[in-house]
C-alpha atoms as one frame of an Amber mdcrd trajectory, in Angstrom:
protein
 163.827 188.577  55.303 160.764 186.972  54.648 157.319 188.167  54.709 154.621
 185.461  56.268 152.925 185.492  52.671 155.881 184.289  51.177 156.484 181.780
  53.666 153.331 180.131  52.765 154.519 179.832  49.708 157.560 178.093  50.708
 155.486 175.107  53.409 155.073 171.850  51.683 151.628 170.225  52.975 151.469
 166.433  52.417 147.809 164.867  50.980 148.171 163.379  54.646 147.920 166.609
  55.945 144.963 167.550  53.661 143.021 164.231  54.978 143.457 164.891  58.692
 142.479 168.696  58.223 139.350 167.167  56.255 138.214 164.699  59.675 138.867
 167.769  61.981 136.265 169.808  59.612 133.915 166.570  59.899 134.222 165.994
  63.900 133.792 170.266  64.530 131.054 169.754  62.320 129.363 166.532  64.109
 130.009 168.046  66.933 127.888 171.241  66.615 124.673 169.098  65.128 124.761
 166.239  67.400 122.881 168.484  70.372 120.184 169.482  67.225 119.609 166.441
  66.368 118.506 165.112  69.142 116.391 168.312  69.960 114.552 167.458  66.587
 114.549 164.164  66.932 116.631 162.420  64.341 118.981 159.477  64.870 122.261
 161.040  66.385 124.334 158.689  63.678 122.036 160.018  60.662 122.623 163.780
  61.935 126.072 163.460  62.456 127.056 161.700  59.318 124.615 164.315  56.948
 126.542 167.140  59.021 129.869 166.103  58.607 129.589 164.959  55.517 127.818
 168.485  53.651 131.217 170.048  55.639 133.675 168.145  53.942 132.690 168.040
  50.988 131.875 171.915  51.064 135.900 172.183  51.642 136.297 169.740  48.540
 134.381 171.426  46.622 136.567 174.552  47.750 139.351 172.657  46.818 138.623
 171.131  43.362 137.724 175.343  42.463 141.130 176.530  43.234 142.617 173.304
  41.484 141.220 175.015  38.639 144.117 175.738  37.170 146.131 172.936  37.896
 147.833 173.565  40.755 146.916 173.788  44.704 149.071 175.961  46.506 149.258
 176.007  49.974 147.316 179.199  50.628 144.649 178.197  48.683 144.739 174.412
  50.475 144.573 176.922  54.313 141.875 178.716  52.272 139.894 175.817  51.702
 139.929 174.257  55.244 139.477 177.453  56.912 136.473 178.994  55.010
């Protein structure tokens, strides 16, 4: 029997994967600035883009500190994207 843990272990996630877990961090992001942007008064596009982008690479940043030792492993890749 398997334990969830251990069947973390055992899922293979694709770079693919990684990418389109890194746009849906950048569109929630966008998203939730978009309305404060506009209450503040800055272009929508310049909000969005300085939102999304300070999300994403928050996760990469995430991610190249687990790759410290030369490895990513899934849990550490769910880690990353869900932090």
């Amino acid at each position: 029997m398997t334990t969830p843990t251990k069947f973390l272990y055992s899922v293979n996630m694709t770079w693919k994967q990684i990418i389109a877990r890194l746009v849906g961090v950048f569109i929630a992001s966008v998203s939730a600035n978009i309305g404060i942007g506009s209450v503040l008064d800055i272009n929508v596009i310049q909000a969005a883009a300085l939102a999304g982008a300070n999300a994403v690479l928050a996760v990469i940043h995430r991610l190249a500190i687990a790759y410290s030792d030369g490895k990513l492993e899934v849990y550490e890749v769910k880690e990353a994207l869900d932090a």
